[in-house]
Coordinates of C-alpha atoms and ligand atoms in Angstrom, one line a residue:
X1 CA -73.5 37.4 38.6
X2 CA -72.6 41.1 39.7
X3 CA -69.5 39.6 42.4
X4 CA -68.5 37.8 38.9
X5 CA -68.6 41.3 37.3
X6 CA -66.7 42.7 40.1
X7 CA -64.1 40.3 39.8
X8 CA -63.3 40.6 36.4
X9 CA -63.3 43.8 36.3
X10 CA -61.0 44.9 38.8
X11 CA -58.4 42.0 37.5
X12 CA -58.7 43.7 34.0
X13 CA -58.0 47.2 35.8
X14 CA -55.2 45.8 37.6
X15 CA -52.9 45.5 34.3
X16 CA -49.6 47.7 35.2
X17 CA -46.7 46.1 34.8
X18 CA -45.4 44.6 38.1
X19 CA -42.6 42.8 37.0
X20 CA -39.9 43.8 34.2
X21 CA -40.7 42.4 30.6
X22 CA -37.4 40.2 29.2
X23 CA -37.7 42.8 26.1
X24 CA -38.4 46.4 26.3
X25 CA -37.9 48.8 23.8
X26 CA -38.3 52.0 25.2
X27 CA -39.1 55.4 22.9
X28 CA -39.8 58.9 23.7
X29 CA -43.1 60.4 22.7
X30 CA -43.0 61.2 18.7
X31 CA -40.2 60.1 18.2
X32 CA -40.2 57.2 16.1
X33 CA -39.7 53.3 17.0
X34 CA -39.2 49.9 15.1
X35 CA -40.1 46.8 16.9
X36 CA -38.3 43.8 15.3
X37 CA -39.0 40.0 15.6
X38 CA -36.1 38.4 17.4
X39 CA -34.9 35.3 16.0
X40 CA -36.7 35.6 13.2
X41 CA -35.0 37.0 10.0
X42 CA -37.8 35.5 7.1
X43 CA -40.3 38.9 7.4
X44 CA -43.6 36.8 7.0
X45 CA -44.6 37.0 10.1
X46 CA -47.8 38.9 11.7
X47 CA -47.5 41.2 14.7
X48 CA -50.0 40.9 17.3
X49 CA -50.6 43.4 20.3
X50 CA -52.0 42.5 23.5
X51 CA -55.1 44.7 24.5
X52 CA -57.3 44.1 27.8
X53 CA -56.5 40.8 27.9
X54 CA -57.3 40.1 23.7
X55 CA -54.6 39.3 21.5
X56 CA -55.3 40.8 18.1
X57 CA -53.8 41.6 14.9
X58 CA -51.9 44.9 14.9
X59 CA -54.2 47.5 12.7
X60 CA -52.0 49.3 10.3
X61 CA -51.9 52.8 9.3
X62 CA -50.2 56.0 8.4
X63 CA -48.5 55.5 11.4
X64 CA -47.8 52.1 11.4
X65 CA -46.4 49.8 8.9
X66 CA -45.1 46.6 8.8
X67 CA -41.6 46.5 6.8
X68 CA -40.2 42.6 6.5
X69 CA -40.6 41.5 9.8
X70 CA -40.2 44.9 11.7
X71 CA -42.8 46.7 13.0
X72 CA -42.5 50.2 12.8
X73 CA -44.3 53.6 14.2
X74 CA -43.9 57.0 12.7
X75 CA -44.1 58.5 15.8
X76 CA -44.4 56.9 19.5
X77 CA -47.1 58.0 21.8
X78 CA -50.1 56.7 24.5
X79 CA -52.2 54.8 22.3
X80 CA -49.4 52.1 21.1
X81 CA -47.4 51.2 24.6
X82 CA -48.1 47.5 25.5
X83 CA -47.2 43.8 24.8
X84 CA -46.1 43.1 20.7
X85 CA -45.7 39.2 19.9
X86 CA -44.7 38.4 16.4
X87 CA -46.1 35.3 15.3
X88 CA -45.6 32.9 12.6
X89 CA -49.5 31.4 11.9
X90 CA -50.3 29.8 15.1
X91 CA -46.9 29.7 16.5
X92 CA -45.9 32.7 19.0
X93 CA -42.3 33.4 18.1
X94 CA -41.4 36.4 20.5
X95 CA -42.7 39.2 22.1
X96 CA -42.0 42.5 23.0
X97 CA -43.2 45.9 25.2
X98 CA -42.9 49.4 24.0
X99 CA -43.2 51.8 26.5
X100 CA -42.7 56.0 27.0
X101 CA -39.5 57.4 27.8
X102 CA -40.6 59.2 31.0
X103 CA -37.2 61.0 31.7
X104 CA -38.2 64.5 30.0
X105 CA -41.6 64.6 31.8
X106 CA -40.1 64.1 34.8
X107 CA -37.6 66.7 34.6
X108 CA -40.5 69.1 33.5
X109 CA -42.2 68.6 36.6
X110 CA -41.0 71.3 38.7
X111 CA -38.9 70.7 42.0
X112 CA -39.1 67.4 41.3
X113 CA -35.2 65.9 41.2
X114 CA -35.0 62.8 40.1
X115 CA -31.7 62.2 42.0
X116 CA -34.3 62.3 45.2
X117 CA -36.1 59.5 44.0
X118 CA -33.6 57.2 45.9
X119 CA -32.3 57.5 49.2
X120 CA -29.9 55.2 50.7
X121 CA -28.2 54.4 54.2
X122 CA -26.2 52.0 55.4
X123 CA -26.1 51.3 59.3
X124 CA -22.0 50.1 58.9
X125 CA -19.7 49.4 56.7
X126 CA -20.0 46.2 56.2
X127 CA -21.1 44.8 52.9
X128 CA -25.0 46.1 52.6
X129 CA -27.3 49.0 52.6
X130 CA -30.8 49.8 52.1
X131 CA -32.7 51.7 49.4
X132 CA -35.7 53.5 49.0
X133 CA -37.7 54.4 46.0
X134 CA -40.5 57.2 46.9
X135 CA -41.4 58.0 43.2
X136 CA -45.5 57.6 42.9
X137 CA -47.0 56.2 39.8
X138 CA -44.8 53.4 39.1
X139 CA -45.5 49.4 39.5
X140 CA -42.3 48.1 39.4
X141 CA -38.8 49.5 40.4
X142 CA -35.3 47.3 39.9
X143 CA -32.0 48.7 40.8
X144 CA -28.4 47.8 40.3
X145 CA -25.2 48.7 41.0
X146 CA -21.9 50.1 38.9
X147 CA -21.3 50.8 35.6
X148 CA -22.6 47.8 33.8
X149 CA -26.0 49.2 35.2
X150 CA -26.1 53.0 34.2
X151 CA -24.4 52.1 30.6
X152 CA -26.5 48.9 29.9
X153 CA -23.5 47.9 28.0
X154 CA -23.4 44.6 30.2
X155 CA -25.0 42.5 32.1
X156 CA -26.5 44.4 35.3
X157 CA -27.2 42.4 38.2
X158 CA -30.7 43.9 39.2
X159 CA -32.2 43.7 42.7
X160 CA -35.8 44.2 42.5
X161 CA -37.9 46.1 44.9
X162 CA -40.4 44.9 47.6
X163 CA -43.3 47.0 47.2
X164 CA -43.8 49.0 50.7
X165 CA -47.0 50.6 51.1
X166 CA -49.4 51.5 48.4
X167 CA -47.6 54.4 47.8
X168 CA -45.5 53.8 45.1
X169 CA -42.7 52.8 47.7
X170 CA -40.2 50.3 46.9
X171 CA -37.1 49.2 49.2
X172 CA -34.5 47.6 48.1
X173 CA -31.4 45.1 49.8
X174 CA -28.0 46.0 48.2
X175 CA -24.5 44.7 48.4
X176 CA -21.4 46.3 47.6
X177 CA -18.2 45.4 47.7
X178 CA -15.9 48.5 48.8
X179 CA -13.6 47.4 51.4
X180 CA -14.0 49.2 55.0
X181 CA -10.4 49.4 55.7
X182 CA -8.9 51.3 52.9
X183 CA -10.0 55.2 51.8
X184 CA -13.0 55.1 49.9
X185 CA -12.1 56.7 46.5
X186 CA -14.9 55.3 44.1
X187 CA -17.9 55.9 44.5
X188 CA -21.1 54.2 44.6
X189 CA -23.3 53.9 41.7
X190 CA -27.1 53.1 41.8
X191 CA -29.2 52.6 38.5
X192 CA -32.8 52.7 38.8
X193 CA -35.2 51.2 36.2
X194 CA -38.2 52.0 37.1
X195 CA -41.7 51.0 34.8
X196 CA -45.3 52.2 34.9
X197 CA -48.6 50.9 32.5
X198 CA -47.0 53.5 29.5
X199 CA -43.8 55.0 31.0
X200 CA -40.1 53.8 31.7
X201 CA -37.8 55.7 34.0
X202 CA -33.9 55.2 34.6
X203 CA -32.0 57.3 36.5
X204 CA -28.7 56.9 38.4
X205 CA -27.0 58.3 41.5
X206 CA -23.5 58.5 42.9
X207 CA -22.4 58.4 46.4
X208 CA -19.9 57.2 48.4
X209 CA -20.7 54.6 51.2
X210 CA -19.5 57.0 53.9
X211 CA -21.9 59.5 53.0
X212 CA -24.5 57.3 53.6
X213 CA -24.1 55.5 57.1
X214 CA -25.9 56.1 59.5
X215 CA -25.9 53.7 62.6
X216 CA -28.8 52.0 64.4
X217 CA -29.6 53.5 67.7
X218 CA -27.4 52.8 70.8
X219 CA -27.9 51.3 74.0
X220 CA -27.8 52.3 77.4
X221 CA -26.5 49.8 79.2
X222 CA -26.3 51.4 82.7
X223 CA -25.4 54.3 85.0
X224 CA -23.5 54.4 87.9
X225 CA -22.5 56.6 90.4
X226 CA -19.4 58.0 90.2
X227 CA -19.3 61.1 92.8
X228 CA -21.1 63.8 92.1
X229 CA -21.6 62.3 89.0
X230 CA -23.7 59.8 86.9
X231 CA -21.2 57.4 84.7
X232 CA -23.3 55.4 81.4
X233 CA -22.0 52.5 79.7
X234 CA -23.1 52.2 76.4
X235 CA -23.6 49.2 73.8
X236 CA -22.7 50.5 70.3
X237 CA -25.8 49.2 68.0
X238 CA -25.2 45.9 67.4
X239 CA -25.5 46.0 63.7
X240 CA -22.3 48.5 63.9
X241 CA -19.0 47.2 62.1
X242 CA -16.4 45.3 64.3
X243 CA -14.0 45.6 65.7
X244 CA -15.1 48.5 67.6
X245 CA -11.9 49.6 68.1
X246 CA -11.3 50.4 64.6
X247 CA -14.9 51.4 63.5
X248 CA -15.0 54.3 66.5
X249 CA -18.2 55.5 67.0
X250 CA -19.1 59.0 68.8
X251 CA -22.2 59.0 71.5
X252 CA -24.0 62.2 72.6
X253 CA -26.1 62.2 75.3
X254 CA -29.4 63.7 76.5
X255 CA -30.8 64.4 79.9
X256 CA -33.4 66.2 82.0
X257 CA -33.1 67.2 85.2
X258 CA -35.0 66.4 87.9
X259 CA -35.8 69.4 89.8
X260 CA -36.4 71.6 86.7
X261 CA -36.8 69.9 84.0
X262 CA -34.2 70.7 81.8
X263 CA -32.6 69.2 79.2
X264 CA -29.1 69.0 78.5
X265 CA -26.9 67.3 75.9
X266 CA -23.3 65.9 76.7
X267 CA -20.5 64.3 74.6
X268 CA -19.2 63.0 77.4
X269 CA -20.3 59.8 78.9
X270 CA -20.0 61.7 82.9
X271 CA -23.4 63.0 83.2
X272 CA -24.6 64.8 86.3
X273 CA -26.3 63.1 89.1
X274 CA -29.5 64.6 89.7
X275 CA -31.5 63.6 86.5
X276 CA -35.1 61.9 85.9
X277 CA -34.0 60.0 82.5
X278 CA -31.6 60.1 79.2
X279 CA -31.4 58.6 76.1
X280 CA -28.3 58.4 73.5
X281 CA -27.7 58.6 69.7
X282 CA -24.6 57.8 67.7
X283 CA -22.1 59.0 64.6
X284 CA -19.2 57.8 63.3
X285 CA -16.7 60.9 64.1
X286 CA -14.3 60.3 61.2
X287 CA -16.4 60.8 58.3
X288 CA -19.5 62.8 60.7
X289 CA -21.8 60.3 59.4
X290 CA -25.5 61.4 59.8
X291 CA -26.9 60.3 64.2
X292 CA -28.4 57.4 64.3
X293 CA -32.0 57.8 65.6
X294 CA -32.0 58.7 69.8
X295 CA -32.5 55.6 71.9
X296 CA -35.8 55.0 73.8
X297 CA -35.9 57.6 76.7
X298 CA -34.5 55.4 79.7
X299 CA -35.9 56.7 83.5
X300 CA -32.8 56.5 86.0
X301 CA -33.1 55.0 89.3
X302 CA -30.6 54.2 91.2
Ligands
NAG401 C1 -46.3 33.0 5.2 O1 -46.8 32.2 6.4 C2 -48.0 31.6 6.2 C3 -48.4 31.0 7.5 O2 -47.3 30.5 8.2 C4 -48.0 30.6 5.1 O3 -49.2 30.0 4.9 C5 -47.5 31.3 3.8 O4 -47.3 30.4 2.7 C6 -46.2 32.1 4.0 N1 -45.9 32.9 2.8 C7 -44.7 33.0 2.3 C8 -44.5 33.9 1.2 O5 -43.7 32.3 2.8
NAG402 C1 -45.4 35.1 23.3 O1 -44.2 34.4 23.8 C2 -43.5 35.2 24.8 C3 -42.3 34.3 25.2 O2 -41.4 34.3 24.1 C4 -44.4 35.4 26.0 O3 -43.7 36.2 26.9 C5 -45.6 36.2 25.5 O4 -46.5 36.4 26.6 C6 -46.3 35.4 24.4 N1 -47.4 36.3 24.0 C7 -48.7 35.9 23.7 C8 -49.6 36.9 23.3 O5 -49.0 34.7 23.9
NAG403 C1 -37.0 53.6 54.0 O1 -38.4 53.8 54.4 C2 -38.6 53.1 55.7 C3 -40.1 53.3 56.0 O2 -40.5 54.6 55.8 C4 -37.7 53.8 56.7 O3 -37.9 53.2 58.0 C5 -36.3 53.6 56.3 O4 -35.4 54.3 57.2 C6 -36.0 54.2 54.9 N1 -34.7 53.9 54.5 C7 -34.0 54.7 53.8 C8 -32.7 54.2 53.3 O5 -34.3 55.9 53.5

């Protein structure tokens, strides 16, 4: 009997939202909201709300008032964000969530930018990149790209978020489709949607594709003696855009000495002799994309 209890209570508790409702109607707090009955123009109909797992009849009041077949609230707030269905007797006809605009409590919140919400890279130029979500308190997150997104005017194609950690972290897969051979003149644009148990956030952020590569980590294939000096061979990352010798890519160096211990970065790919082990990073030198992460330390011996 008490694991039973256990059970059902944490599966009631577990109620946020973790995917995105076909209908949402979204309102900020006191303002007011009218929920209609889609597909349904004859107003006798009864609204129902969803409420720890019980369906009941929608109690009316000052606040709320059923006019035809629309439901509507003087003003929006906690106590009414959930599930609506409008039925017709026994028959469900559609349903509908209402949830908080959270845009202007998240701009109160001091520091807190929604722009760095999402952060994206891409490690080439070719067609994808990666997106994270690092805003807490929300238990789904969707994002899409271009204009259709951020206006809603038509039909977004949205990517939803694998849930990374328990964190509120979401990352995301995108495609684009902005040629790597020709100047980049539009940029990127990234719509979030992102939905909590009461609140809804949307936010969107521009970039352009250059500003946000940032290779994978090169390889050291090996050093050879050259003189007095140490020549390296290196791999560029192998998720880097081809052919190399159009998508050039800049490697820096870094070494310790062997006697004393020192270490010393290079640009060029002649190193001195006399060193106990290196490792490499890499940019793209046309746009100064951001390093790439240094390569494992590699111990020379030769
Ligand atoms: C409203 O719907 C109920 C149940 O479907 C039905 O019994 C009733 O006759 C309807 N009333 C009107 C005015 O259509
Ligand atoms: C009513 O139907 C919709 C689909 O139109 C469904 O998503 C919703 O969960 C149903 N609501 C209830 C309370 O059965
Ligand atoms: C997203 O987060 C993961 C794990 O923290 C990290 O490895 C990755 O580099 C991040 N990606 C972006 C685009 O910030």
């Amino acid at each position: 009997m008490w694991i039973f209890g256990i059970v059902l209570i944490s599966l009631s508790g577990a109620d946020g939202l973790t995917s995105f409702p076909d209908h949402l109607v979204v309102a900020a707090k006191g303002d007011p909201v009218t929920l209609t009955c889609r597909g349904h123009s004859d107003g006798n109909v009864t609204w129902k709300f969803a409420e720890d797992g019980k369906v009941e009849n929608v109690e009316f009041g000052e606040n709320v008032q059923q006019k035809g077949g629309k439901l509507v609230f003087g003003e929006a707030g906690d106590p009414m964000v959930g599930e609506y269905s409008c039925w017709s007797g026994v028959q469900n006809l559609s349903s509908v969530y209402l949830l908080l605009d959270a845009q202007e409590e998240e701009e109160d919140e001091e520091g807190e930018d929604l722009d760095s919400l999402i952060s994206c890279r891409a490690n080439s130029y070719d067609c994808n990149f990666n997106c994270n979500w690092t805003g807490s308190d929300y238990t789904a997150v969707r994002l899409g790209l271009g204009d259709e997104c951020s206006t809603g005017e038509k039909r977004c194609e949205w990517v939803n978020g694998r849930e990374a950690g328990p964190d509120g972290r979401f990352q995301f897969e995108m495609s684009h489709s902005v040629s790597p051979y020709a100047e980049e003149s539009t940029m990127l644009e990234v719509t979030a949607e992102a939905i909590s148990d009461s609140y809804y956030l949307k936010t969107t952020k521009r970039f352009y594709l250059r500003d946000i590569v940032q290779p994978d980590s090169p390889e050291i294939v090996r050093c050879q003696e050259v003189g007095q000096d140490l020549s390296v061979s290196i791999d560029p990352p192998a998720s880097w855009s081809t052919p190399h010798s159009f998508f050039s890519l800049q490697h820096e160096i870094e070494y310790v000495y062997k006697d004393n211990g020192m270490h010393e970065t290079s640009l060029s790919t002649l190193i001195p002799k006399r060193i106990s082990q290196l490792r490499v990073r890499s940019r793209d030198p046309l746009v100064l994309s951001a390093w790439s992460q240094w390569s494992p330390w590699k111990n020379v011996t030769y």
